[in-house]
Short mmCIF file of C-alpha atoms in Angstrom, two decimals:
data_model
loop_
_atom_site.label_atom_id
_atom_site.label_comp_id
_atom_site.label_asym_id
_atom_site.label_seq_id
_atom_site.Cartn_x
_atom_site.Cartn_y
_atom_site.Cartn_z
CA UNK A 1 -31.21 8.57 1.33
CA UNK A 2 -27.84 7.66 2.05
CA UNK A 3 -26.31 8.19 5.63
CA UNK A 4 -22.36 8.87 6.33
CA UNK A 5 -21.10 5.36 8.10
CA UNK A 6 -20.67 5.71 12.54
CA UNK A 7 -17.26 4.58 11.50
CA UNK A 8 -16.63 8.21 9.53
CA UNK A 9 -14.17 9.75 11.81
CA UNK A 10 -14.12 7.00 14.73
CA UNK A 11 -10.45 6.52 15.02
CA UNK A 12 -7.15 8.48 13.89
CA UNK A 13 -3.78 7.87 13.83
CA UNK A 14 -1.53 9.41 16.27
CA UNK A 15 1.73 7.83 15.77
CA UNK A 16 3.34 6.72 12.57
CA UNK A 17 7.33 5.80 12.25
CA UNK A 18 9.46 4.08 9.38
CA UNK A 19 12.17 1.41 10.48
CA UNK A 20 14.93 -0.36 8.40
CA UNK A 21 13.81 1.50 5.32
CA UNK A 22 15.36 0.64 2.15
CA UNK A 23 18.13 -1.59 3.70
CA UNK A 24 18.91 -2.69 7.25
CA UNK A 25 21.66 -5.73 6.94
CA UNK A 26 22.33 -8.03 9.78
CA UNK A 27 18.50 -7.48 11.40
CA UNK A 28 15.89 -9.91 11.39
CA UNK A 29 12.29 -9.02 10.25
CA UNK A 30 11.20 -8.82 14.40
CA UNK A 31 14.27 -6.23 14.89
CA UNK A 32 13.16 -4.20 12.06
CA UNK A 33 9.37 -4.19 13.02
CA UNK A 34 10.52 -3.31 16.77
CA UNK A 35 12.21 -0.24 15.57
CA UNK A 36 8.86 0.88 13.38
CA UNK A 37 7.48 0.09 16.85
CA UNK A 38 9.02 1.91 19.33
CA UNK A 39 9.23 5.15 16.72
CA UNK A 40 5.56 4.99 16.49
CA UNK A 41 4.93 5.09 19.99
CA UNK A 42 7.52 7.71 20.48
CA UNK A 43 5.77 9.93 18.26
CA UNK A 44 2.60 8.88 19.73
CA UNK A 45 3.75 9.96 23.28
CA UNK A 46 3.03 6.37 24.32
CA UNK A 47 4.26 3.29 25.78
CA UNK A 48 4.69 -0.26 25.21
CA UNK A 49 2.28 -1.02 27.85
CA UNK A 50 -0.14 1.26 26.46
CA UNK A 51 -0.68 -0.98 23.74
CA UNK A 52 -4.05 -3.73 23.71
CA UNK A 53 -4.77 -3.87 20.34
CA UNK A 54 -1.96 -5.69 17.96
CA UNK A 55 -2.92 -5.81 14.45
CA UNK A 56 0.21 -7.37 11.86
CA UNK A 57 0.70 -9.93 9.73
CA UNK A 58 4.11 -11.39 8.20
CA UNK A 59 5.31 -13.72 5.38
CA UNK A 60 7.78 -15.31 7.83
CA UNK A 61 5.58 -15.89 10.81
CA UNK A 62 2.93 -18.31 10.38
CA UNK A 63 1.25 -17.03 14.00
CA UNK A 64 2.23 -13.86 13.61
CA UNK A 65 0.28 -12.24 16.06
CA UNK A 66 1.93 -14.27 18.74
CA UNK A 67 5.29 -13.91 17.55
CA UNK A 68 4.69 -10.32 17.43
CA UNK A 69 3.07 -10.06 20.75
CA UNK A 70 5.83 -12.22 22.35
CA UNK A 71 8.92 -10.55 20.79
CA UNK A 72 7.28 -6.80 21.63
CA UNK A 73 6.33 -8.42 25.30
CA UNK A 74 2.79 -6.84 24.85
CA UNK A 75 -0.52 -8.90 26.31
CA UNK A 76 -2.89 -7.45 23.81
CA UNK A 77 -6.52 -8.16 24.67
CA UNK A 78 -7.48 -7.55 21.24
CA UNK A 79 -4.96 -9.65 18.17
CA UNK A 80 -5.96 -9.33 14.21
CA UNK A 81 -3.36 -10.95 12.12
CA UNK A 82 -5.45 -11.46 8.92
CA UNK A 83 -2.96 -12.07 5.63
CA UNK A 84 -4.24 -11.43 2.69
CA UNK A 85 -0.87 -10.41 1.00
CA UNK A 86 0.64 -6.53 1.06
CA UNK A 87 -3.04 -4.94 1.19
CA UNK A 88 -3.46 -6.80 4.65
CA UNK A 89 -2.49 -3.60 6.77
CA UNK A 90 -4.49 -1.33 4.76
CA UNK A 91 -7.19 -3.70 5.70
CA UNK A 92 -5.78 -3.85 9.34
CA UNK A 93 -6.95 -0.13 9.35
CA UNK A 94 -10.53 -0.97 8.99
CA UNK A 95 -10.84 -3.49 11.56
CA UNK A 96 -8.84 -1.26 13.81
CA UNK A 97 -10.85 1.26 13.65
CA UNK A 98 -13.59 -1.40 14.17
CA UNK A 99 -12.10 -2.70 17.31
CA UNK A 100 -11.46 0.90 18.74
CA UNK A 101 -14.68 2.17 18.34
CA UNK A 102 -16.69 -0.98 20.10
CA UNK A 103 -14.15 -0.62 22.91
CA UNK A 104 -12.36 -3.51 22.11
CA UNK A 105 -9.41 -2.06 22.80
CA UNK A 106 -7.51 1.47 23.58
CA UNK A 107 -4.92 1.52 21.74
CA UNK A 108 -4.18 -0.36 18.06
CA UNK A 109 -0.70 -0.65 17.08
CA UNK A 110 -0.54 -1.78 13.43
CA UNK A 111 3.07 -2.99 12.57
CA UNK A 112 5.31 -4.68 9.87
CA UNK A 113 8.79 -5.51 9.29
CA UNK A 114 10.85 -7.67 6.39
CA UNK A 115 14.78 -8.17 6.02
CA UNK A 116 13.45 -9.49 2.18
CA UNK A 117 16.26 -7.68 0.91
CA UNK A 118 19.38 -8.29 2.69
CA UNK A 119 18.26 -11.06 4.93
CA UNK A 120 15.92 -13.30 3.15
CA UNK A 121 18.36 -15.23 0.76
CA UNK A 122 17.43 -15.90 -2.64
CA UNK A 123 13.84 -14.04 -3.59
CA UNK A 124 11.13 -17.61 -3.32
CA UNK A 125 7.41 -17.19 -3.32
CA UNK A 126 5.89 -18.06 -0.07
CA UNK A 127 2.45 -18.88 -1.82
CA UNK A 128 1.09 -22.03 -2.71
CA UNK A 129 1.14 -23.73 -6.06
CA UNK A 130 -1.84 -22.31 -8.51
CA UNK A 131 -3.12 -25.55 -8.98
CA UNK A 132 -4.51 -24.85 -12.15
CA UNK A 133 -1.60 -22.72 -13.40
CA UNK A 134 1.63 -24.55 -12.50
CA UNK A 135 1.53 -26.84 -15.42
CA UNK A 136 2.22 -23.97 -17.68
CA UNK A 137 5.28 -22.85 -15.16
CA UNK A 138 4.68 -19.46 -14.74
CA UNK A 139 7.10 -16.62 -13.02
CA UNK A 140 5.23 -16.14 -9.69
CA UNK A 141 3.67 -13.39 -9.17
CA UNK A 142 5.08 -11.63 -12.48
CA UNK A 143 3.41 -13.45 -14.78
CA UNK A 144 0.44 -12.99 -13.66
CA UNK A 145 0.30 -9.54 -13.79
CA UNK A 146 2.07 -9.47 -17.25
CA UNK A 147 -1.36 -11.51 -18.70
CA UNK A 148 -3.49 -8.30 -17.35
CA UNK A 149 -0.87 -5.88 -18.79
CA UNK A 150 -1.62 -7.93 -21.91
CA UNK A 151 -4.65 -7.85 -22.19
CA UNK A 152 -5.08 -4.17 -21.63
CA UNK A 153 -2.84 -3.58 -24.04
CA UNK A 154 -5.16 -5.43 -26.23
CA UNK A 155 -8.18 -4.26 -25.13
CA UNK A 156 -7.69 -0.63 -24.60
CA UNK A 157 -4.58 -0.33 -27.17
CA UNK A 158 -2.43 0.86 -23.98
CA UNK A 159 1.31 0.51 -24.92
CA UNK A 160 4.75 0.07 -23.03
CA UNK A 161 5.70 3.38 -23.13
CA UNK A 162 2.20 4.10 -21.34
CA UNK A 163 3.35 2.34 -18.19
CA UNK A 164 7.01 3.62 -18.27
CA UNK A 165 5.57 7.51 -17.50
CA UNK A 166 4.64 4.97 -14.43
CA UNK A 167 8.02 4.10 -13.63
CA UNK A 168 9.58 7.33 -14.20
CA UNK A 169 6.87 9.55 -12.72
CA UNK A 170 7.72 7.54 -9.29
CA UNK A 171 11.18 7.29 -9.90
CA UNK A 172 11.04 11.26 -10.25
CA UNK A 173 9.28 11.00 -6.43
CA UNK A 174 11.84 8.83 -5.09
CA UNK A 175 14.55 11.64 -6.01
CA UNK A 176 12.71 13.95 -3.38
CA UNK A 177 12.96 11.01 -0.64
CA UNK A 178 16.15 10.33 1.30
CA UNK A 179 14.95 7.35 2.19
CA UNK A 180 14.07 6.19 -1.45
CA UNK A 181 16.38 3.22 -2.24
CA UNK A 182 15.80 4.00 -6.19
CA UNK A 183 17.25 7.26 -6.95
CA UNK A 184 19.07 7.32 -10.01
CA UNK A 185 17.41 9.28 -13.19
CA UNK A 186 15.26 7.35 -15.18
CA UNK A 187 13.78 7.98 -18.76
CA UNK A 188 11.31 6.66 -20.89
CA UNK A 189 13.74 5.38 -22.64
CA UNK A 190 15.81 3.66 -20.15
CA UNK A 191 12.31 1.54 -18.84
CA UNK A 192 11.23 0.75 -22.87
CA UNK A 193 15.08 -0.78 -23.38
CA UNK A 194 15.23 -2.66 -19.86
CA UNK A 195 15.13 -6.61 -19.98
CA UNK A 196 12.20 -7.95 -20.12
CA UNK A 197 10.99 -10.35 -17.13
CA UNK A 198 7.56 -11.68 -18.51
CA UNK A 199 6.17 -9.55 -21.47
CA UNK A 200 4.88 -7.19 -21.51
CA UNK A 201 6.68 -6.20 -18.27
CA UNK A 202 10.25 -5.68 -18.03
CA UNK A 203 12.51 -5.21 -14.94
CA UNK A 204 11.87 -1.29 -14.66
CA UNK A 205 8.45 -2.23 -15.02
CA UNK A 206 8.91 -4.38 -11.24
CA UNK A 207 8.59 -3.17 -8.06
CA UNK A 208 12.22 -3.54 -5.55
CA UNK A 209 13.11 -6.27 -3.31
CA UNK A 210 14.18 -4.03 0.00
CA UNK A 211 14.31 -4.25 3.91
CA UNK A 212 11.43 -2.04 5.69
CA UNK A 213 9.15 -1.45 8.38
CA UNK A 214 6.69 0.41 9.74
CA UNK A 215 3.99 0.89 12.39
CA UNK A 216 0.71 3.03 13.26
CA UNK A 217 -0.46 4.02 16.54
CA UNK A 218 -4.85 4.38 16.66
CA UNK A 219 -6.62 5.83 19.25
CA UNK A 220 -10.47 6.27 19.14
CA UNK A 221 -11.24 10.32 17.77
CA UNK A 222 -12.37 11.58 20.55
CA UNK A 223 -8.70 10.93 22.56
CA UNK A 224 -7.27 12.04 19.35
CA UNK A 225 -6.37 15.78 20.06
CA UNK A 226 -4.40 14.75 23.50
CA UNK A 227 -1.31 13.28 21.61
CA UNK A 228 1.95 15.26 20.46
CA UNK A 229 0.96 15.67 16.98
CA UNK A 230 -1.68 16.05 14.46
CA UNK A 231 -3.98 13.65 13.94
CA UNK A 232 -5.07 11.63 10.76
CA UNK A 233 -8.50 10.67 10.66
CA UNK A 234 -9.90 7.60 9.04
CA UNK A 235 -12.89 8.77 6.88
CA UNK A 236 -13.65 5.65 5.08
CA UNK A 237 -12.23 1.66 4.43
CA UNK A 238 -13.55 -1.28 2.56
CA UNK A 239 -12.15 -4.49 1.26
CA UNK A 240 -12.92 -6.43 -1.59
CA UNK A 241 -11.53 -9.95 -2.99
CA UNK A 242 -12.67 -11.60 -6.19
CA UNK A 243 -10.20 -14.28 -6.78
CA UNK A 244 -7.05 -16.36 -6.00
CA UNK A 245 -5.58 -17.02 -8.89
CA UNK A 246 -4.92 -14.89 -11.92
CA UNK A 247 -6.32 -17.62 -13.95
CA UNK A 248 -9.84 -17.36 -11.85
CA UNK A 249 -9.72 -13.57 -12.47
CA UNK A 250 -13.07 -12.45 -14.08
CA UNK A 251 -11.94 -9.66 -16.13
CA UNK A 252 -8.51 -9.37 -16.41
CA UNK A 253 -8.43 -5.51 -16.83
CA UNK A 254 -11.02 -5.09 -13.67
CA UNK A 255 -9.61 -5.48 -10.27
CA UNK A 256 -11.85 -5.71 -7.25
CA UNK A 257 -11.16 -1.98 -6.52
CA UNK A 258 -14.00 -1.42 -8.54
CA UNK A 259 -15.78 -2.47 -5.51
CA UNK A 260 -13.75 -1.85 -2.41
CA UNK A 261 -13.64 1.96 -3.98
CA UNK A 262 -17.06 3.21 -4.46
CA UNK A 263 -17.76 1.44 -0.75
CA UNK A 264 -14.72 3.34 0.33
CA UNK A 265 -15.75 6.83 -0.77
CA UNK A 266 -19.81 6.50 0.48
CA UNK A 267 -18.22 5.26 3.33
CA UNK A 268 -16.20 8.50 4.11
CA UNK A 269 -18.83 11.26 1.53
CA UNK A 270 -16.22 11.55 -0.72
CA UNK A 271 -15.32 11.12 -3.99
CA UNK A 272 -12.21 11.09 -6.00
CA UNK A 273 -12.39 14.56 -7.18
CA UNK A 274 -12.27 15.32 -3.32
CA UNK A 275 -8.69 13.22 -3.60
CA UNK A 276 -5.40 15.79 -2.78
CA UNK A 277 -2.86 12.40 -2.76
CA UNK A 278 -3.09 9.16 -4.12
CA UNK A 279 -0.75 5.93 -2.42
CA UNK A 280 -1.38 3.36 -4.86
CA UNK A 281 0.46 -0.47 -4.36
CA UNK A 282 2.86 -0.30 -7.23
CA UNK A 283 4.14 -3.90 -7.50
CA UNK A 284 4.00 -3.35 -10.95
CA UNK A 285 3.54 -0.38 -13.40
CA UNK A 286 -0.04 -2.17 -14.46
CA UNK A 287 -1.27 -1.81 -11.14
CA UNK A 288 -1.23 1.72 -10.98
CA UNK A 289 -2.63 2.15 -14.20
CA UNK A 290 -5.82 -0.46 -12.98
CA UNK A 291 -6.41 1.43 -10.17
CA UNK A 292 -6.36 4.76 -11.33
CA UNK A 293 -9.13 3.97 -13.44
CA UNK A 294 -10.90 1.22 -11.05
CA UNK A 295 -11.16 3.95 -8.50
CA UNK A 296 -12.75 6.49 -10.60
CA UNK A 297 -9.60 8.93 -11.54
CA UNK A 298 -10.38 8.43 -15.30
CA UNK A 299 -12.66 5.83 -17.71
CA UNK A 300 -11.66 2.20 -17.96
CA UNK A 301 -9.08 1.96 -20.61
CA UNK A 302 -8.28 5.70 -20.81
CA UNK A 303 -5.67 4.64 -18.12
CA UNK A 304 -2.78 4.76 -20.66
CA UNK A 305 -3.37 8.33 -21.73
CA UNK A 306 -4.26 9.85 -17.99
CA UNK A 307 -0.72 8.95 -16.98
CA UNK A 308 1.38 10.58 -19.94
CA UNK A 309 3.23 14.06 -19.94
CA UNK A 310 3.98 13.86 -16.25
CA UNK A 311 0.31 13.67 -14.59
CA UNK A 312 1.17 11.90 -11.84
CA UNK A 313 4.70 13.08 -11.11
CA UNK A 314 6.16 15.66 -9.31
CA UNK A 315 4.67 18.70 -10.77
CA UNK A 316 1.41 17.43 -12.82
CA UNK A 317 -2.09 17.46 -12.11
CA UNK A 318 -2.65 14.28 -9.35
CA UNK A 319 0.16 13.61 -7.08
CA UNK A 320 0.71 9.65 -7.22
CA UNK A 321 2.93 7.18 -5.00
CA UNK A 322 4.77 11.02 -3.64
CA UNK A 323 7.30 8.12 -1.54
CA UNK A 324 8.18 6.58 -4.99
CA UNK A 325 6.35 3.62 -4.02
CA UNK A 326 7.11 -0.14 -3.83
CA UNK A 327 8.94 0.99 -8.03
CA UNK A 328 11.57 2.87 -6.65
CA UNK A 329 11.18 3.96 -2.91
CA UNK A 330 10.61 0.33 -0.94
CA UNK A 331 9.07 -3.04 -1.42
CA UNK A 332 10.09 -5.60 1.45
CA UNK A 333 7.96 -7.99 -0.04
CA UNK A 334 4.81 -6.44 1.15
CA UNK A 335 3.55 -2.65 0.85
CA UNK A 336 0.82 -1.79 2.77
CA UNK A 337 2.11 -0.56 5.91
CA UNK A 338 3.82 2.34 3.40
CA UNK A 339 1.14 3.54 1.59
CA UNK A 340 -0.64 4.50 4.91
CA UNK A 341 2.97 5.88 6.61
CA UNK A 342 3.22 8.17 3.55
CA UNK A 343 0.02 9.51 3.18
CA UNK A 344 0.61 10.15 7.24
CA UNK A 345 3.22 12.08 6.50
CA UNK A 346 1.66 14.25 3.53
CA UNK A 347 -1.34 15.29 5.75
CA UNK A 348 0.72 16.24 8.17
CA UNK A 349 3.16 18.38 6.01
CA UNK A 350 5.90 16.25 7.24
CA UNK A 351 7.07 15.06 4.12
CA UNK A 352 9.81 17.55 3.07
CA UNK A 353 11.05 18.31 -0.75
CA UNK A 354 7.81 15.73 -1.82
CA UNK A 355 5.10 18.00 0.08
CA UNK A 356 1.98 18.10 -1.30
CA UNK A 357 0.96 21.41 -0.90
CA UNK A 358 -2.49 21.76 0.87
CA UNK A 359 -2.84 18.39 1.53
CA UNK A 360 -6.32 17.28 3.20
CA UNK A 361 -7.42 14.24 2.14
CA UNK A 362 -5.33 10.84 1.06
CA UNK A 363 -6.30 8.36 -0.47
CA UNK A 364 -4.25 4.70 0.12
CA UNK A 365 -5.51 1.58 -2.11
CA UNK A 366 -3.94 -2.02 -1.09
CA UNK A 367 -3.07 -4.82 -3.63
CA UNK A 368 -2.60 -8.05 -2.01
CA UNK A 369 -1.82 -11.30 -4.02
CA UNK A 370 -2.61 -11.54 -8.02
CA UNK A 371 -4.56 -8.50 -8.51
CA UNK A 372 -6.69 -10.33 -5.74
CA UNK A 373 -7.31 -8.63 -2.53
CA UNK A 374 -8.23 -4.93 -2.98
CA UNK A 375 -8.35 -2.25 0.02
CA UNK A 376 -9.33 1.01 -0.54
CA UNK A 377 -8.62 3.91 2.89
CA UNK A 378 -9.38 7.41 2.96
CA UNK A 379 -7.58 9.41 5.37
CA UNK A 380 -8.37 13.36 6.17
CA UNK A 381 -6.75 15.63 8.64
CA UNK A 382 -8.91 17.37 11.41
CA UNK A 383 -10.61 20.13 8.94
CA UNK A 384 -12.36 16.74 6.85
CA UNK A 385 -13.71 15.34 9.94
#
């Protein structure tokens, strides 16, 4: 007989805030992260000194805990600053829910910030060599997830057009968000005759290169109805990493959500037909498709077909990536932080012309390196708790 996890419920969020979001020139990563900073706390009700818990991670900071710590002028008796590429703050969650509920600290702040776009200089990869790959002189990270596109293509008989009702479907999001930095119409059409970047997957088919940050504010539950605003619960987290390298993948159409999932839901009592909003890390059109199925929406393989006639846009049956996601709202090369700062905003009805109506229960999933890291979250308002 299975029992609901002591973590069901422990912490929520209290604070959430966007900062530099899609474009901030002339600001360094630190100023953008200090803006997400100080907005979270503001809508929090709290203070910089309020703050013990840090929990961030950066792809310009090698200690990026203290450089976070020391540029916020925090003294946080509790500092997580695990990288395990853009699903590292949806991971971040977990542990600070972790940390809040054994009393290792008060207060988590989870925070990111990136001037990738205007500030970075010429796009590099900040990743090692695949040793076993390099030979071969492959378009990092693209390529990589152009071989799983592949082979699900082969597999399952998915086609192009298949992951361009990706692209448009959050493309038609983005048009609903101000903030969206990708807000032109787009058509099937329009994604089938873009340039292709490493086949199958062309440049529609990529996720942006923007500015953004962001930044969550956790309390343990039980402080949770003393703040400003609503609370957002976290029902359920689990992580899950199978490989490094695309090359050591076991199954190139299986990603380790297939685990981090199903731990994810029993975790929380859920499942996905429980689901009102998905947040899914878009880096690439495959990856929605992968998940979707890897977390139970529909069959492996039938990933192709779930996503056609508008399913997951505005409108259809399962509201998907409602922000546009990293496709066409933000991607400062990582994504995390966003999918949790959108479904905050969707369970608390704050998300304007992109509402989803009735929304209860969110569901974020994390995609950090090749397909590699995998974090699933489930977030509920205070009627799922």
């Amino acid at each position: 007989m299975s029992t609901i996890s002591p973590l069901r419920g422990a912490a929520a969020i209290v604070g959430a805030s966007l900062g530099g979001v899609p474009m901030a020139p002339g600001r360094s990563a630190l100023e953008i992260l200090g803006e997400a900073v100080h907005g979270a706390l503001a809508d929090a009700g709290l203070k910089l000194s309020d703050v013990d818990g840090l929990f961030t991670g950066s792809s310009y900071h090698f200690l990026a805990g203290l450089s976070v710590a020391e540029y916020l002028g925090i003294h946080p008796k509790f500092c997580e600053a695990t990288m395990v590429g853009g699903s590292s703050y949806v991971g971040h969650l977990l542990t600070a829910a972790m940390a809040l509920h054994t009393g290792q600290c008060e207060v988590a702040l989870i925070c990111y910030g990136s001037n990738q776009g205007s500030g970075f200089g010429k796009l590099k990869s900040m990743a090692e060599t695949p040793l076993y790959e390099a030979p071969y002189e492959p378009r990092y990270p693209i390529s990589s997830y152009a071989l799983a596109a592949a082979r699900h293509m082969h597999q399952y008989g998915t086609t192009r057009e298949d992951l361009a009702h990706i692209a448009v479907a959050a493309r038609q999001w983005a048009q609903l968000n101000p903030l969206a930095h990708a807000r032109d119409p787009l058509s099937i059409e329009q994604v089938l005759a873009s340039r292709l970047v490493s086949d199958p997957l062309s440049v529609l088919d990529c996720c942006l290169v923007t500015d953004g940050g962001g930044a969550l504010v956790l309390v343990r539950s039980e402080r949770a109805k003393d703040f400003p605003k609503p609370p957002v619960y976290v029902l359920g987290a689990a992580a899950a990493t199978w490989h490094r390298q695309i090359g050591c993948m076991p199954d190139l159409t299986v990603t380790a959500a297939a685990e981090s999932g199903p731990r994810a839901f029993a975790m929380a009592g859920l499942a996905p037909k429980d689901v009102d909003v998905l947040e899914l890390y878009d880096a690439f059109t495959i990856n929605t498709l992968l998940f979707l199925e890897d977390l139970g929406f529909c069959a492996k393989g039938e990933g192709g077909a779930f996503v056609r006639n508008g399913r997951i846009a505005p409108g259809g049956a399962l509201p998907v990536n409602t922000n546009g996601g990293g496709l066409s709202c933000c991607h400062p090369g990582m994504y995390g932080m966003f999918l949790l700062i959108e479904a905050m905003q969707q369970l608390r009805a704050e998300a304007g012309d992109r509402q989803v109506p009735n929304a209860e229960i969110a569901l974020c999933h994390g995609n950090g390196g090749v397909l590699s890291s995998q974090v699933t979250a489930l977030l509920g308002t205070a009627a799922t708790v």
